[in-house]
PDB file of C-alpha atoms in Angstrom:
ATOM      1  CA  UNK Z  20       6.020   6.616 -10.297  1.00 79.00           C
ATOM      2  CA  UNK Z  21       2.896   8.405  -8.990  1.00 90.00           C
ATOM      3  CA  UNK Z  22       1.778  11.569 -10.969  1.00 93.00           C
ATOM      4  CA  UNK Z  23       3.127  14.263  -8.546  1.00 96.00           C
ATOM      5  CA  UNK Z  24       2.378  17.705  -9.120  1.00 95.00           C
ATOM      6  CA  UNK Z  25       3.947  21.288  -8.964  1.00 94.00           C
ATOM      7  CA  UNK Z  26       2.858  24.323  -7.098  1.00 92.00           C
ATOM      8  CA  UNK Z  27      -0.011  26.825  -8.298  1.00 89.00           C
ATOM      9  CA  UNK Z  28       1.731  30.273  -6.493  1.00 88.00           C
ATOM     10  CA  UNK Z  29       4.756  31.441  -4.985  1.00 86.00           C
ATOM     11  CA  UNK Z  30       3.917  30.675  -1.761  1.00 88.00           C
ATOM     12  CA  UNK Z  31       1.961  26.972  -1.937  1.00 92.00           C
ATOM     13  CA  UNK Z  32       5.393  24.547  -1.558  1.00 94.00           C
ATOM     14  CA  UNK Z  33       3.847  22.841   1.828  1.00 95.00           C
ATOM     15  CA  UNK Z  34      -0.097  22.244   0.216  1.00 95.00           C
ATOM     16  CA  UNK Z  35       1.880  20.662  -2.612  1.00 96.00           C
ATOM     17  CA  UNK Z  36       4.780  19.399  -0.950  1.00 96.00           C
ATOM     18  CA  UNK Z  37       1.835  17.236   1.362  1.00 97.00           C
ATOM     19  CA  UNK Z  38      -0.198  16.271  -1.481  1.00 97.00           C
ATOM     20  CA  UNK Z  39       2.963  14.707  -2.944  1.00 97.00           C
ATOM     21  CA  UNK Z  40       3.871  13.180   0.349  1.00 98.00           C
ATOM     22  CA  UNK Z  41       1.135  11.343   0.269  1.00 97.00           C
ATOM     23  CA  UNK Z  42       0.964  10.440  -3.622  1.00 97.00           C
ATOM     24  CA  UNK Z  43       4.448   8.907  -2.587  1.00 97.00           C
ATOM     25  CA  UNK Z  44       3.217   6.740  -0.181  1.00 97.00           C
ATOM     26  CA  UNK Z  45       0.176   5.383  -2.171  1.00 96.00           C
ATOM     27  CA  UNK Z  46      -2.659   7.619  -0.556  1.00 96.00           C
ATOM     28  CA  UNK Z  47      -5.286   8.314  -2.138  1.00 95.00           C
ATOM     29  CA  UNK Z  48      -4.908  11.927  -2.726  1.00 96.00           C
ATOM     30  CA  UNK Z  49      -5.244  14.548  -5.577  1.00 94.00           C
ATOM     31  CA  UNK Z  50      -5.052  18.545  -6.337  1.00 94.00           C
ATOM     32  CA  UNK Z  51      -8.042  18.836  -7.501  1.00 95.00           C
ATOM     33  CA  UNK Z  52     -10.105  16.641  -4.920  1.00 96.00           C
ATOM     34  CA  UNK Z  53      -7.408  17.978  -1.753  1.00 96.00           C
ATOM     35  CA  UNK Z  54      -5.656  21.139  -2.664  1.00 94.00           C
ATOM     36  CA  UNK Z  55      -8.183  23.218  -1.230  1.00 94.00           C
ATOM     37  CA  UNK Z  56      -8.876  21.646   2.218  1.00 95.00           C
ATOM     38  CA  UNK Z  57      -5.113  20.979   2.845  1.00 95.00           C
ATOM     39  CA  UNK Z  58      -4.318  25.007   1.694  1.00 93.00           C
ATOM     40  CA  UNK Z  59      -6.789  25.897   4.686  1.00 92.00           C
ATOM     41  CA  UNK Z  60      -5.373  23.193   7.044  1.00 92.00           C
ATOM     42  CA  UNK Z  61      -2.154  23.910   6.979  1.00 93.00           C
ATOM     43  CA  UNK Z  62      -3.198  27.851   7.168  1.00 90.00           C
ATOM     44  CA  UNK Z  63      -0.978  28.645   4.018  1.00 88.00           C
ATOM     45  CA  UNK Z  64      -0.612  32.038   3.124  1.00 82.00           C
ATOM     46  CA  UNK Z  65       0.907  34.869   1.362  1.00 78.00           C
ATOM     47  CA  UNK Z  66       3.860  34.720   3.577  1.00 78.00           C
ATOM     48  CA  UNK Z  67       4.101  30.803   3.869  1.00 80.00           C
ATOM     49  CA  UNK Z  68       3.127  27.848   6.263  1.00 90.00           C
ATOM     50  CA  UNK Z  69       4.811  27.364  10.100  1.00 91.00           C
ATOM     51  CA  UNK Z  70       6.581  24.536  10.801  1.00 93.00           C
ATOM     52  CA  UNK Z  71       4.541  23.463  13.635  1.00 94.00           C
ATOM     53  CA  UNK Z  72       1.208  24.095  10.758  1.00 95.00           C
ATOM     54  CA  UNK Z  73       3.525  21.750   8.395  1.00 95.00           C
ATOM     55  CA  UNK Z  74       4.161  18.731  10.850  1.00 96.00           C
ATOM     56  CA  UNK Z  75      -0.110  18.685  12.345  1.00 96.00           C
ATOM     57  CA  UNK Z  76      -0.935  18.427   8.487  1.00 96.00           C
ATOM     58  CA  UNK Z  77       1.593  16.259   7.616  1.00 96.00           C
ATOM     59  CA  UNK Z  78       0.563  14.326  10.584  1.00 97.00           C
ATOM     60  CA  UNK Z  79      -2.973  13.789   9.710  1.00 96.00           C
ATOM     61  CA  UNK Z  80      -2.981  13.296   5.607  1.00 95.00           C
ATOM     62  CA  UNK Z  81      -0.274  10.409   6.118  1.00 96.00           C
ATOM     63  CA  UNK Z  82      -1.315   8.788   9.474  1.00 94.00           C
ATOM     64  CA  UNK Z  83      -3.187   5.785   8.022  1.00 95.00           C
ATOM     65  CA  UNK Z  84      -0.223   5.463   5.447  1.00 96.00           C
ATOM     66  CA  UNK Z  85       3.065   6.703   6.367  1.00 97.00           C
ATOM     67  CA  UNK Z  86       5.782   6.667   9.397  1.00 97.00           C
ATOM     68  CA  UNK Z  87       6.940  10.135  10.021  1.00 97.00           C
ATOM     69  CA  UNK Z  88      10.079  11.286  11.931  1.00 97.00           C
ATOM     70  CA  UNK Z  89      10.726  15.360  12.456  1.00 97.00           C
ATOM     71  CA  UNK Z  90      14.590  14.819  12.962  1.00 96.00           C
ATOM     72  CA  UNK Z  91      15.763  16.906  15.259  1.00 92.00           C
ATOM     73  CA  UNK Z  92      19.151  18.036  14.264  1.00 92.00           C
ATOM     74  CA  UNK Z  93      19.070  16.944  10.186  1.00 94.00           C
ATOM     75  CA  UNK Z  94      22.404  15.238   9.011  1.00 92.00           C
ATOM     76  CA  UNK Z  95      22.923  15.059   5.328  1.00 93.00           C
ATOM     77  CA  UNK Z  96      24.623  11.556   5.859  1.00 94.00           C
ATOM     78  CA  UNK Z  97      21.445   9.898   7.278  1.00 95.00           C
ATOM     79  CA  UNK Z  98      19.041  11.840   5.346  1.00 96.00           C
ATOM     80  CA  UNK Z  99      20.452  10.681   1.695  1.00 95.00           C
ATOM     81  CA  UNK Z 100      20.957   7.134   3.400  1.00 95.00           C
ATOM     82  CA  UNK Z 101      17.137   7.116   4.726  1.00 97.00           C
ATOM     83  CA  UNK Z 102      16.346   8.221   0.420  1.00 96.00           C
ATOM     84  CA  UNK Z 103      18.663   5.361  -0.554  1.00 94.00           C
ATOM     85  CA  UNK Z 104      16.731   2.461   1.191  1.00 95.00           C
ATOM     86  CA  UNK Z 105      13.973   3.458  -0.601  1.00 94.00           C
ATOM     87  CA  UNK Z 106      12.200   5.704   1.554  1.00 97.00           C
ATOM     88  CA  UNK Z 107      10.960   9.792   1.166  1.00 98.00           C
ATOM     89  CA  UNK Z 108      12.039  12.722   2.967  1.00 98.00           C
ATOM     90  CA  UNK Z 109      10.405  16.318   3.185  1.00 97.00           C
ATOM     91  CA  UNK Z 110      12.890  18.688   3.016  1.00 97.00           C
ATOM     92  CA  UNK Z 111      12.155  22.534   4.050  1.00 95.00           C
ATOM     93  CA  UNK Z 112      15.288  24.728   3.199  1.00 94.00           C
ATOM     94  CA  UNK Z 113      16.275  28.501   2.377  1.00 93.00           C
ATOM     95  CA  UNK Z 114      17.797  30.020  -0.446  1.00 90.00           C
ATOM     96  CA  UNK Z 115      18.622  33.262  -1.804  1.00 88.00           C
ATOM     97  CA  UNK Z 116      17.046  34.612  -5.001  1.00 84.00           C
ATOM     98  CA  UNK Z 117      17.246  38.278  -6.574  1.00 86.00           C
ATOM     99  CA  UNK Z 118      19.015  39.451  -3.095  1.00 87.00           C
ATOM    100  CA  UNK Z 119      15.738  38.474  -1.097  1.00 87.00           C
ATOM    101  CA  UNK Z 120      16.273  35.047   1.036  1.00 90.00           C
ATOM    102  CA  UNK Z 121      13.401  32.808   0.509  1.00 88.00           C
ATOM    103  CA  UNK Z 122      12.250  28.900   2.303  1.00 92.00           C
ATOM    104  CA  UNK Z 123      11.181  26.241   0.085  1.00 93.00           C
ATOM    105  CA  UNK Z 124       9.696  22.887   0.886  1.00 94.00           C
ATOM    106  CA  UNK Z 125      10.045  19.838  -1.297  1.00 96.00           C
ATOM    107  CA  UNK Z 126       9.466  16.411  -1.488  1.00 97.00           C
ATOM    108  CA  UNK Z 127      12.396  14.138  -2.171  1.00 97.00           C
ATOM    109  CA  UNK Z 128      11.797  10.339  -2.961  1.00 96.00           C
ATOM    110  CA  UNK Z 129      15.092   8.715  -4.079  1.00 91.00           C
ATOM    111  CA  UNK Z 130      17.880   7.971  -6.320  1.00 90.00           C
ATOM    112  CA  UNK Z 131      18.825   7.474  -9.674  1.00 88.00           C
ATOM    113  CA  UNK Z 132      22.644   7.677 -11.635  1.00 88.00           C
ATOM    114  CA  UNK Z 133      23.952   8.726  -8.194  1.00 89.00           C
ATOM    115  CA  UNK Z 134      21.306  12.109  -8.910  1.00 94.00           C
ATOM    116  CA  UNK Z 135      18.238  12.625  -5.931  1.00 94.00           C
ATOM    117  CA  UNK Z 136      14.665  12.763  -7.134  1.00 95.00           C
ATOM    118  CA  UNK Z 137      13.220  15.925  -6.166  1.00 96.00           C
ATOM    119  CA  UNK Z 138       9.372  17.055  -6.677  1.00 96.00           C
ATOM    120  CA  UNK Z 139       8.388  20.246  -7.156  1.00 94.00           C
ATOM    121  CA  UNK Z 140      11.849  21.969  -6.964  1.00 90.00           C
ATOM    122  CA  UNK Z 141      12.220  24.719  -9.540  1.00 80.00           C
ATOM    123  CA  UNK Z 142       8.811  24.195 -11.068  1.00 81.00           C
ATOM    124  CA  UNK Z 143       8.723  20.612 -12.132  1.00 89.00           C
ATOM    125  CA  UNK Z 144       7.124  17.229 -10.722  1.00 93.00           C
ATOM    126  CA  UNK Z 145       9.833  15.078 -11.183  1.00 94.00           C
ATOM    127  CA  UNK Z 146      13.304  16.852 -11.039  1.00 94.00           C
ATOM    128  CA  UNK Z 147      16.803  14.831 -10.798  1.00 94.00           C
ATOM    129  CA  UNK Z 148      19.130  16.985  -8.415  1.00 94.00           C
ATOM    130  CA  UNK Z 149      22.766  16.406  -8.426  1.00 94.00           C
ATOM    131  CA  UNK Z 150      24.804  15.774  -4.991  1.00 94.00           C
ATOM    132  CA  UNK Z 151      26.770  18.904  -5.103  1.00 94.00           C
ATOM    133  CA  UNK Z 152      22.968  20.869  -5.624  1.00 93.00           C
ATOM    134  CA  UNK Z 153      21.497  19.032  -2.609  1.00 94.00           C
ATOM    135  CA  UNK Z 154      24.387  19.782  -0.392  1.00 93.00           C
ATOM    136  CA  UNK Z 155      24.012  23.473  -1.024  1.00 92.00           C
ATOM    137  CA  UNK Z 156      20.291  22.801  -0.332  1.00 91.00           C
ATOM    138  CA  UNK Z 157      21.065  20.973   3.614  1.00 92.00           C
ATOM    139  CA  UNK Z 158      24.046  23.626   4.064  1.00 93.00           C
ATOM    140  CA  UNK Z 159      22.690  26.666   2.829  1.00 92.00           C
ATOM    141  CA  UNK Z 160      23.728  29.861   4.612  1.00 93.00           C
ATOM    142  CA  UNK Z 161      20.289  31.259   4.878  1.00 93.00           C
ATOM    143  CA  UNK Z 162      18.951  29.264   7.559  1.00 92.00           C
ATOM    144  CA  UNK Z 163      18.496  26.028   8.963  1.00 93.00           C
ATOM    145  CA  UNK Z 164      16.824  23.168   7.239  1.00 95.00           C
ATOM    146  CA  UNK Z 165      14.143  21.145   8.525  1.00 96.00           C
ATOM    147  CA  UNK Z 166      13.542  17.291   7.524  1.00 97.00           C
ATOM    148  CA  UNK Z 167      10.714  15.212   7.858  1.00 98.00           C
ATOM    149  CA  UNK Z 168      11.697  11.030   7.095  1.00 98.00           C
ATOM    150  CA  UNK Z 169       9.012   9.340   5.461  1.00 98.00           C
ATOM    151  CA  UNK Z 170       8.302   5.736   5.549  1.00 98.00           C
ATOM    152  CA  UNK Z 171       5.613   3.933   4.243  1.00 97.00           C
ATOM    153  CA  UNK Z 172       3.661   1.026   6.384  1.00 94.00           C
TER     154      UNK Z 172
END
């Protein structure tokens, strides 16, 4: 399993979310040698990154390396199917801490004892995220969640 890494501030989850993107599908790609030139790319602030800023980047780091699908209208059912053939999804989805509602975007590369593989979900690299967790996650009632299916060539 690559050596995937974790955010540096609150509001870095698409830099890092990228990097690991592409640590998943064997590009050569690193925080300390990327971090900085992706952070500007995807013009990553205080406030967060723009979806349209998210897909460009995502677009360009992985090109040489990766299939990428923006799905339209996510379904849970083909996402977690797309994760169990082996393949990585970027998920982007809202939750609600300390009464403020907040977006997160993670990468998610798998399975393992019927548990998803999440990176850089509550502050770790590798995080194993139960069914019921992930369902919240796609269904939230904050807002709508956006999925990008990964595949590598």
């Amino acid at each position: 399993m690559p050596q995937y890494i974790i955010q540096k501030t609150q509001s870095d989850c698409a830099p890092t979310a990228i990097i690991n993107a592409g640590k998943w599908s064997g590009k050569k790609i690193s925080f300390k040698n990327d971090y900085n030139r992706i952070f500007k790319e995807i013009n990553c602030n205080w406030y967060g990154t723009k979806y349209k800023d998210i897909d460009q980047t995502l677009r360009r780091e992985l090109n040489s390396c990766a299939f990428i699908r923006k799905i339209k209208n996510p379904s849970f059912l083909k996402t977690t199917q797309h994760l169990e053939n082996g393949e990585a999804a970027l998920i982007s989805y809202y939750y609600k801490r300390r009464k403020e509602i907040r977006c997160h975007i993670a990468l998610f590369s798998g399975f393992i004892n019927n548990n998803l593989i999440g990176h850089n979900i509550l502050s770790k690299p590798n995080e194993k995220i139960s069914m019921t967790k992930f369902i919240k996650m796609f269904y939230n009632p904050y807002g709508n969640v956006r999925v990008w299916h990964l595949s590598k060539k």
